[in-house]
mmCIF file of C-alpha atoms in Angstrom:
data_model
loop_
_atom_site.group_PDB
_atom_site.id
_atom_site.type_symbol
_atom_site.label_atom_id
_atom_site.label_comp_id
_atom_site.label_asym_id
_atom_site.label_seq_id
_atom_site.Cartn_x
_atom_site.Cartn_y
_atom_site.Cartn_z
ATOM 1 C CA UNK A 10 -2.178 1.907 -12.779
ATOM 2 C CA UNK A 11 0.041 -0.360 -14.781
ATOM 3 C CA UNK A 12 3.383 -2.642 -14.319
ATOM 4 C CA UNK A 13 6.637 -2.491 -14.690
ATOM 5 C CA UNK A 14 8.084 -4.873 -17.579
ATOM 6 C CA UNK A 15 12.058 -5.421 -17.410
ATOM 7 C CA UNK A 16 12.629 -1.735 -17.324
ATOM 8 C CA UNK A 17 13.205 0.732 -14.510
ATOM 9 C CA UNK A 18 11.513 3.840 -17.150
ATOM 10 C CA UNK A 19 8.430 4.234 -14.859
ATOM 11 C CA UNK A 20 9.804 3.908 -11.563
ATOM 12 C CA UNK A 21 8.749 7.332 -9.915
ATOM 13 C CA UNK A 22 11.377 10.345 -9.653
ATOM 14 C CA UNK A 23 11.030 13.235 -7.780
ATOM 15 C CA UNK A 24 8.389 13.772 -5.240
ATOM 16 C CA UNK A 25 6.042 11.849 -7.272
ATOM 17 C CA UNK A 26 4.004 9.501 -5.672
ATOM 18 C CA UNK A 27 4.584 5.573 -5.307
ATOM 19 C CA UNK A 28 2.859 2.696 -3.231
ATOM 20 C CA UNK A 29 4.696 -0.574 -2.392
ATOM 21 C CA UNK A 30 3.390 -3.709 -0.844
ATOM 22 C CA UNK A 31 5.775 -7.046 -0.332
ATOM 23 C CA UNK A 32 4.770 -10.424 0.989
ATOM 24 C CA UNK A 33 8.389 -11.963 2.985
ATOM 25 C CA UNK A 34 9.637 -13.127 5.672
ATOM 26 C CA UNK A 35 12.838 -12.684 7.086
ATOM 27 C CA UNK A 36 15.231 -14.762 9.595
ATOM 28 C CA UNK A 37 16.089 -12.979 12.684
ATOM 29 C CA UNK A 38 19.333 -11.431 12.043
ATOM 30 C CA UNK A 39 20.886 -8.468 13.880
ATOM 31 C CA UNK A 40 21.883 -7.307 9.955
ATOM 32 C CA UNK A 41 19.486 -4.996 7.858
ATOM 33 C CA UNK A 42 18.007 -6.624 5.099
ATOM 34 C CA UNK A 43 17.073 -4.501 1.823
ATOM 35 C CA UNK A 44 14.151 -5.710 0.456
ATOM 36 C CA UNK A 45 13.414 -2.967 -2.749
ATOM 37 C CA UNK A 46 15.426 -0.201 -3.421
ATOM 38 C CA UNK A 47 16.177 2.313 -6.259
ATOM 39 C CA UNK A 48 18.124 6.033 -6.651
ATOM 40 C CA UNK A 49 21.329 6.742 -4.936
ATOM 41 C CA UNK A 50 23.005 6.610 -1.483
ATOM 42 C CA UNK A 51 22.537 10.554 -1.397
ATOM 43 C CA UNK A 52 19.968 12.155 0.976
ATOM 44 C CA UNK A 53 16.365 12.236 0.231
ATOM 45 C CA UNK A 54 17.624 10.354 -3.903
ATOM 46 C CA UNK A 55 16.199 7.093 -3.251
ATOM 47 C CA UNK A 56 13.218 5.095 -2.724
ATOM 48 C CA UNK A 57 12.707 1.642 -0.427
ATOM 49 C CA UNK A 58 12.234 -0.466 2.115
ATOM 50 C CA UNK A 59 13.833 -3.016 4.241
ATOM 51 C CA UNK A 60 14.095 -5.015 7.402
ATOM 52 C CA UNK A 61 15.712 -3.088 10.379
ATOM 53 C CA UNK A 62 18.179 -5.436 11.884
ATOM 54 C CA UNK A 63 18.573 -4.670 15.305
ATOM 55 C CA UNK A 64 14.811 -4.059 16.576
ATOM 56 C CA UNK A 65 12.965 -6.196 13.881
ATOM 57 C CA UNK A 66 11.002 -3.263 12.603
ATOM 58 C CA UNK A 67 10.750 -2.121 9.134
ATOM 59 C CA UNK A 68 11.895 1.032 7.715
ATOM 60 C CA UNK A 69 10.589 3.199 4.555
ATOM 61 C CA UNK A 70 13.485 5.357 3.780
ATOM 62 C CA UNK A 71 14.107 8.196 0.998
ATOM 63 C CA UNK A 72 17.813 7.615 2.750
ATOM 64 C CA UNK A 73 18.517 10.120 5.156
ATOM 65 C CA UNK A 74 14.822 11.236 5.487
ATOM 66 C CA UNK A 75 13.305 7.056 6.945
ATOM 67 C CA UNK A 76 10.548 6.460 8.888
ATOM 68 C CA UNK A 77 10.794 3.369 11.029
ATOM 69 C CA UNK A 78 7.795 1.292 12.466
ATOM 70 C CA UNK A 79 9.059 -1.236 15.386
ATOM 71 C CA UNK A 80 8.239 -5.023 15.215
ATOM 72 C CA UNK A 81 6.947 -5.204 11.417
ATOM 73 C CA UNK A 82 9.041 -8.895 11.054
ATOM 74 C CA UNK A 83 7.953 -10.118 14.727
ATOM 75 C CA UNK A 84 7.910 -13.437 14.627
ATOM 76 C CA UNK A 85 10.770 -14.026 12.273
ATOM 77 C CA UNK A 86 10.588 -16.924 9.795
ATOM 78 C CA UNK A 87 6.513 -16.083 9.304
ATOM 79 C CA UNK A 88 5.618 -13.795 6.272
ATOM 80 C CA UNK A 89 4.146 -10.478 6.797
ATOM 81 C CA UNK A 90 2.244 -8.247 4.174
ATOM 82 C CA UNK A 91 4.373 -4.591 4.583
ATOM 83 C CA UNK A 92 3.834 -1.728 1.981
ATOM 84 C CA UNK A 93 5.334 1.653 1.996
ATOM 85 C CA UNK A 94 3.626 4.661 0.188
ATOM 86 C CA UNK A 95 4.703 7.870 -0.345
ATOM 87 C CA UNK A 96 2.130 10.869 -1.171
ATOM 88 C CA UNK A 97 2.092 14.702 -0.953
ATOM 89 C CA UNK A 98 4.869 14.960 1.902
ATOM 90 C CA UNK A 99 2.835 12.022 3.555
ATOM 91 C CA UNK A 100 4.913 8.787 3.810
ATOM 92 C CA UNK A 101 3.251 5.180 5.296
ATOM 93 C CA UNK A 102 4.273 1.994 6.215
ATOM 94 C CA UNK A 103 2.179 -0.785 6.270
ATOM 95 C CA UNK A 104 2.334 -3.846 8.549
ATOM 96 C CA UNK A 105 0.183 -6.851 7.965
ATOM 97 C CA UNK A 106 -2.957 -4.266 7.346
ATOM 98 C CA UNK A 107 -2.072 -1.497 9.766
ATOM 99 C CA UNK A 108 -1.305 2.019 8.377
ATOM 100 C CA UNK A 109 1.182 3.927 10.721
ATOM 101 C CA UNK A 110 2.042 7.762 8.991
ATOM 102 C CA UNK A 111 4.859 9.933 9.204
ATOM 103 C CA UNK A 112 5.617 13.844 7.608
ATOM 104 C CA UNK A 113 8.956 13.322 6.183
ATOM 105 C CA UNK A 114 11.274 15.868 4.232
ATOM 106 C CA UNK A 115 10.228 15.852 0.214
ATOM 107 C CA UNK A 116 12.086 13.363 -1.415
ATOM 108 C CA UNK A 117 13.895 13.829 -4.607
ATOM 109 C CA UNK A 118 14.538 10.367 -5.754
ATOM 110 C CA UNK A 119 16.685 9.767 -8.609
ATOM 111 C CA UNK A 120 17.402 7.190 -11.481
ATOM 112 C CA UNK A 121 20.770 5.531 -10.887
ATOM 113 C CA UNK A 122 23.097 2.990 -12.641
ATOM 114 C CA UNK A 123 22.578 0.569 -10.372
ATOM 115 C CA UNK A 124 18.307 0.356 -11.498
ATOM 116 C CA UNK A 125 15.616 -1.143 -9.523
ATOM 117 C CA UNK A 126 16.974 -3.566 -6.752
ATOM 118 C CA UNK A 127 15.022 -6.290 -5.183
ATOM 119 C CA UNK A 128 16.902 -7.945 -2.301
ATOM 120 C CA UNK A 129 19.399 -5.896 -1.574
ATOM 121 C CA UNK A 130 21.427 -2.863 -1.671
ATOM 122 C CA UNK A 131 24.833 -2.967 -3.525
ATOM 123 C CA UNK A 132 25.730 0.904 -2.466
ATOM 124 C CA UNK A 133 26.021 -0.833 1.019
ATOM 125 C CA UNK A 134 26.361 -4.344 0.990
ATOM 126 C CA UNK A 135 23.020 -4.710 2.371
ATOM 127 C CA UNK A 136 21.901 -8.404 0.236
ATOM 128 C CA UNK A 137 18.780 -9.476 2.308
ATOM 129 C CA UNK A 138 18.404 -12.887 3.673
ATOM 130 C CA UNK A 139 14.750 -12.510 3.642
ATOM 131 C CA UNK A 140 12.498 -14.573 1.635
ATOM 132 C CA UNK A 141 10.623 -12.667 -0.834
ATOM 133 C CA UNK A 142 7.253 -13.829 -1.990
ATOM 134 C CA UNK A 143 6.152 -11.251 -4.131
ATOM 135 C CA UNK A 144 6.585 -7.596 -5.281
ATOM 136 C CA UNK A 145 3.807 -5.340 -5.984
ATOM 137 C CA UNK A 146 4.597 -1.722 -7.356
ATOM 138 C CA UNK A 147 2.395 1.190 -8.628
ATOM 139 C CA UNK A 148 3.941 5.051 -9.619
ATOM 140 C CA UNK A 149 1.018 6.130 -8.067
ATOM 141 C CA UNK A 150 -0.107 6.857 -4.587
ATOM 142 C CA UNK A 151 -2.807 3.591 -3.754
ATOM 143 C CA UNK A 152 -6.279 4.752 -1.918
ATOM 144 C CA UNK A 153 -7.401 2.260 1.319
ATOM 145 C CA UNK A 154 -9.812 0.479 -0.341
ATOM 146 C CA UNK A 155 -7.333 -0.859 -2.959
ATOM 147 C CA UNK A 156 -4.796 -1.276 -0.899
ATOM 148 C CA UNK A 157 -7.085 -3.277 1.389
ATOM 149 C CA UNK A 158 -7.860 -5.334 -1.882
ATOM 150 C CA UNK A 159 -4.061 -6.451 -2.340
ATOM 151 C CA UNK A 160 -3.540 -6.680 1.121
ATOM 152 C CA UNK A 161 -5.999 -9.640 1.039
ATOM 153 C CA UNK A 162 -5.032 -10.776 -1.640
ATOM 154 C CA UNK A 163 -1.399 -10.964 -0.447
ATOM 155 C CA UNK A 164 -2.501 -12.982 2.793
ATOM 156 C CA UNK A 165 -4.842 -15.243 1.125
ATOM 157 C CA UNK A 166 -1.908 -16.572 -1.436
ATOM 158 C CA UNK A 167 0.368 -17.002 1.722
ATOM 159 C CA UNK A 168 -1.469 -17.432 4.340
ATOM 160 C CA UNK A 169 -1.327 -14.248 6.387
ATOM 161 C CA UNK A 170 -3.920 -13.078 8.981
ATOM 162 C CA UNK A 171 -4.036 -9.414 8.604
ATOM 163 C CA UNK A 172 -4.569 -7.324 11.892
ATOM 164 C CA UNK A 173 -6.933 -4.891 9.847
ATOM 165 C CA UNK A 174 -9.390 -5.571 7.235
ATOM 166 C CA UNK A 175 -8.704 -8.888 6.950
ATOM 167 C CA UNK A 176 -11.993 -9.510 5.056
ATOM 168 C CA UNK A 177 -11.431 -12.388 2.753
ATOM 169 C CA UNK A 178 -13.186 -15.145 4.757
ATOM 170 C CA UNK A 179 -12.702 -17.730 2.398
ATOM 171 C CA UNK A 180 -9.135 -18.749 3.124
ATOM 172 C CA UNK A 181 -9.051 -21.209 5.488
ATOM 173 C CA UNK A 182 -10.255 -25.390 5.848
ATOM 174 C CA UNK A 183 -13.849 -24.407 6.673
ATOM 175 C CA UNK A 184 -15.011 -22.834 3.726
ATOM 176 C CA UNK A 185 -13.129 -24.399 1.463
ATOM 177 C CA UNK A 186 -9.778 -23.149 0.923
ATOM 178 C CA UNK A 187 -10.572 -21.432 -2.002
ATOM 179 C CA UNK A 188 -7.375 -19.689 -2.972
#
């Protein structure tokens, strides 16, 4: 597992697999808002997630081939912990903790000029106004118990109350405050 550092090189192409997690939090707009994205604005080429306007929900998409979860940014203005992975024809989103799973298409994401976006979407005009905490990215496919791991870690650092596995008991005034 390693990090990306100021080049798009190991961003994974193909149908290789990829696990995103994002602490933001995003107004209520009836606009999308593109949180990460890379490849192109051909089917099944690209890789990302963002903020579906109209219902609130957030979407993983391989454009063209998306998988949509309703309600991921409900209450707006309050951050949430969402992740999107992609393994083996297996694609999940993940909202504050909970996994929800879909069987999408293979994706064939490509490298494009335009590189790694975080934020928005300059194929489409889609610049998020969403407030982006942090970024977490692996080019490989995470198992529970590590994503559980950054999941807490995630709502510790900004104050999230996970509806899973919200172990990390040490975050609040009673014990402490400890992170």
């Amino acid at each position: 597992i390693g990090y990306m550092a100021g080049s798009d090189a190991t961003l994974p192409l193909g149908s290789n697999p990829r696990t995103l997690i994002i602490a933001a939090s995003s107004p209520s707009t009836a606009t999308d808002d593109v949180l990460f994205f890379y490849g192109t604005a051909n089917n099944d080429q690209s890789f990302g997630l963002l903020k579906i306007g109209t219902s609130n929900g957030v979407r993983s998409f391989f454009y063209g081939n998306d998988f949509n979860v309703a309600g991921g940014f409900t209450p707006s203005g309050t951050i949430k912990i969402l992740g999107a992975a992609y393994e083996v024809n297996t694609q999940t989103v993940y909202n504050n903790g909970t996994a929800s799973t879909n069987t999408p298409g293979t994706p064939n994401t490509v490298r494009s000029a335009q590189g790694l976006q975080i934020g928005g979407w300059n194929s489409f005009t889609l610049y998020s106004q969403a407030t982006i905490a942090e970024v977490i990215f692996f080019s490989e496919h995470l198992n529970l118990a590590q994503i559980t791991i950054i999941n807490n870690y995630l709502a510790a650092k900004n104050s999230v109350t996970l509806s899973t596995n919200d172990l990390y008991t040490m975050d609040n005034a009673g014990n402490g405050n400890f992170d």
